[in-house]
């Protein structure tokens, strides 16, 4: 590669496709391929944030270990009781994002975009207007909750 080339890593959303991304991140990092910046949406933003804090082979392996420990309820705690509560209390979402927020809080060692080793840009959607929103600064946890806020399932994030 010449010195004026930029390498971007783009990670899509898609729930369990995030596990496939981890294998790709391991391959890239073990091969020593540098990444100049990362763009991610939904699960791709989560993987991108974890990788951006430590873009080494050890960081990618730690992300793989995190994925191996995760269970559906750790991220997506849908239950019949949660659905009943949402209907009973007239909420616009089925479950709180508390479980996902816990995973983010326990797994990320940084709080702000500026603290990441590799620049990260998170793509999310303005639920009212449908426009794409690019988040690249400020609180990382809030941006990750925003991009993973599936309408009706999780609450919207301002």
C-alpha positions as a Python dict, from the first residue, in 0.01 Angstrom:
ca = {
    (1, 'X'): (0, 0, 0),
    (2, 'X'): (120, 349, -72),
    (3, 'X'): (134, 601, 213),
    (4, 'X'): (-158, 809, 79),
    (5, 'X'): (-411, 526, 86),
    (6, 'X'): (-671, 509, 361),
    (7, 'X'): (-819, 184, 484),
    (8, 'X'): (-1171, 192, 624),
    (9, 'X'): (-1339, -99, 793),
    (10, 'X'): (-1717, -101, 742),
    (11, 'X'): (-1922, -324, 970),
    (12, 'X'): (-2292, -373, 901),
    (13, 'X'): (-2579, -449, 1131),
    (14, 'X'): (-2757, -779, 1133),
    (15, 'X'): (-2758, -933, 1480),
    (16, 'X'): (-2584, -1269, 1466),
    (17, 'X'): (-2380, -1155, 1163),
    (18, 'X'): (-2173, -978, 1426),
    (19, 'X'): (-2018, -1315, 1515),
    (20, 'X'): (-1894, -1348, 1157),
    (21, 'X'): (-1742, -1000, 1181),
    (22, 'X'): (-1538, -1111, 1481),
    (23, 'X'): (-1371, -1384, 1278),
    (24, 'X'): (-1288, -1129, 1010),
    (25, 'X'): (-1147, -888, 1272),
    (26, 'X'): (-931, -1169, 1409),
    (27, 'X'): (-799, -1249, 1062),
    (28, 'X'): (-722, -881, 989),
    (29, 'X'): (-549, -821, 1320),
    (30, 'X'): (-349, -1147, 1315),
    (31, 'X'): (-231, -1054, 964),
    (32, 'X'): (-123, -712, 1094),
    (33, 'X'): (-336, -516, 846),
    (34, 'X'): (-377, -157, 966),
    (35, 'X'): (-717, 14, 976),
    (36, 'X'): (-736, 395, 957),
    (37, 'X'): (-1099, 428, 1067),
    (38, 'X'): (-1408, 219, 1131),
    (39, 'X'): (-1771, 278, 1033),
    (40, 'X'): (-2039, 64, 1192),
    (41, 'X'): (-2413, 31, 1240),
    (42, 'X'): (-2596, -170, 1506),
    (43, 'X'): (-2400, -486, 1590),
    (44, 'X'): (-2128, -363, 1353),
    (45, 'X'): (-2094, -48, 1564),
    (46, 'X'): (-2065, -259, 1879),
    (47, 'X'): (-1792, -475, 1724),
    (48, 'X'): (-1629, -164, 1579),
    (49, 'X'): (-1617, 7, 1918),
    (50, 'X'): (-1466, -296, 2091),
    (51, 'X'): (-1210, -335, 1813),
    (52, 'X'): (-1133, 40, 1797),
    (53, 'X'): (-1034, 43, 2163),
    (54, 'X'): (-772, -229, 2099),
    (55, 'X'): (-713, -307, 1729),
    (56, 'X'): (-454, -573, 1808),
    (57, 'X'): (-474, -950, 1771),
    (58, 'X'): (-521, -968, 2149),
    (59, 'X'): (-811, -720, 2128),
    (60, 'X'): (-982, -920, 1852),
    (61, 'X'): (-935, -1240, 2051),
    (62, 'X'): (-1088, -1073, 2359),
    (63, 'X'): (-1387, -972, 2145),
    (64, 'X'): (-1422, -1334, 2030),
    (65, 'X'): (-1422, -1450, 2393),
    (66, 'X'): (-1693, -1194, 2471),
    (67, 'X'): (-1909, -1329, 2187),
    (68, 'X'): (-1859, -1686, 2310),
    (69, 'X'): (-1993, -1590, 2655),
    (70, 'X'): (-2295, -1392, 2530),
    (71, 'X'): (-2642, -1537, 2541),
    (72, 'X'): (-2957, -1395, 2383),
    (73, 'X'): (-3087, -1263, 2716),
    (74, 'X'): (-2761, -1067, 2763),
    (75, 'X'): (-2855, -841, 2473),
    (76, 'X'): (-3212, -911, 2370),
    (77, 'X'): (-3417, -1006, 2680),
    (78, 'X'): (-3757, -1047, 2514),
    (79, 'X'): (-4007, -1238, 2726),
    (80, 'X'): (-4383, -1275, 2733),
    (81, 'X'): (-4387, -1080, 3060),
    (82, 'X'): (-4194, -792, 2899),
    (83, 'X'): (-4450, -779, 2617),
    (84, 'X'): (-4737, -781, 2865),
    (85, 'X'): (-4579, -496, 3067),
    (86, 'X'): (-4529, -290, 2751),
    (87, 'X'): (-4897, -328, 2661),
    (88, 'X'): (-5017, -270, 3016),
    (89, 'X'): (-4815, 47, 3066),
    (90, 'X'): (-4855, 177, 2709),
    (91, 'X'): (-4482, 189, 2637),
    (92, 'X'): (-4351, 238, 2285),
    (93, 'X'): (-4098, -44, 2336),
    (94, 'X'): (-4099, -399, 2466),
    (95, 'X'): (-3784, -404, 2679),
    (96, 'X'): (-3538, -163, 2833),
    (97, 'X'): (-3184, -166, 2695),
    (98, 'X'): (-3046, -231, 3044),
    (99, 'X'): (-2895, -571, 2958),
    (100, 'X'): (-2718, -437, 2649),
    (101, 'X'): (-2607, -130, 2843),
    (102, 'X'): (-2451, -365, 3100),
    (103, 'X'): (-2258, -555, 2833),
    (104, 'X'): (-2129, -225, 2692),
    (105, 'X'): (-2034, -94, 3035),
    (106, 'X'): (-1849, -411, 3136),
    (107, 'X'): (-1672, -457, 2803),
    (108, 'X'): (-1561, -111, 2693),
    (109, 'X'): (-1270, 50, 2875),
    (110, 'X'): (-1336, 393, 2724),
    (111, 'X'): (-1628, 635, 2758),
    (112, 'X'): (-1570, 879, 2473),
    (113, 'X'): (-1505, 843, 2100),
    (114, 'X'): (-1187, 1050, 2144),
    (115, 'X'): (-1036, 782, 2370),
    (116, 'X'): (-1045, 510, 2102),
    (117, 'X'): (-720, 394, 1942),
    (118, 'X'): (-884, 399, 1595),
    (119, 'X'): (-1141, 663, 1488),
    (120, 'X'): (-1495, 526, 1489),
    (121, 'X'): (-1806, 657, 1314),
    (122, 'X'): (-2144, 513, 1414),
    (123, 'X'): (-2440, 522, 1177),
    (124, 'X'): (-2788, 538, 1324),
    (125, 'X'): (-3128, 661, 1208),
    (126, 'X'): (-3347, 949, 1317),
    (127, 'X'): (-3662, 751, 1391),
    (128, 'X'): (-3892, 1049, 1333),
    (129, 'X'): (-3758, 1162, 997),
    (130, 'X'): (-3584, 848, 873),
    (131, 'X'): (-3258, 1033, 804),
    (132, 'X'): (-2920, 876, 856),
    (133, 'X'): (-2725, 1024, 1148),
    (134, 'X'): (-2347, 989, 1180),
    (135, 'X'): (-2208, 994, 1535),
    (136, 'X'): (-1833, 1044, 1572),
    (137, 'X'): (-1780, 1229, 1900),
    (138, 'X'): (-1914, 1245, 2251),
    (139, 'X'): (-2031, 959, 2469),
    (140, 'X'): (-1969, 621, 2313),
    (141, 'X'): (-2224, 426, 2518),
    (142, 'X'): (-2510, 657, 2417),
    (143, 'X'): (-2415, 630, 2048),
    (144, 'X'): (-2402, 249, 2072),
    (145, 'X'): (-2743, 236, 2240),
    (146, 'X'): (-2881, 467, 1969),
    (147, 'X'): (-2758, 255, 1679),
    (148, 'X'): (-2888, -66, 1837),
    (149, 'X'): (-3228, 78, 1935),
    (150, 'X'): (-3456, -143, 1727),
    (151, 'X'): (-3791, 41, 1704),
    (152, 'X'): (-4065, -115, 1918),
    (153, 'X'): (-3813, -350, 2084),
    (154, 'X'): (-3585, -98, 2261),
    (155, 'X'): (-3656, 262, 2362),
    (156, 'X'): (-3539, 539, 2131),
    (157, 'X'): (-3220, 722, 2232),
    (158, 'X'): (-3198, 1101, 2200),
}
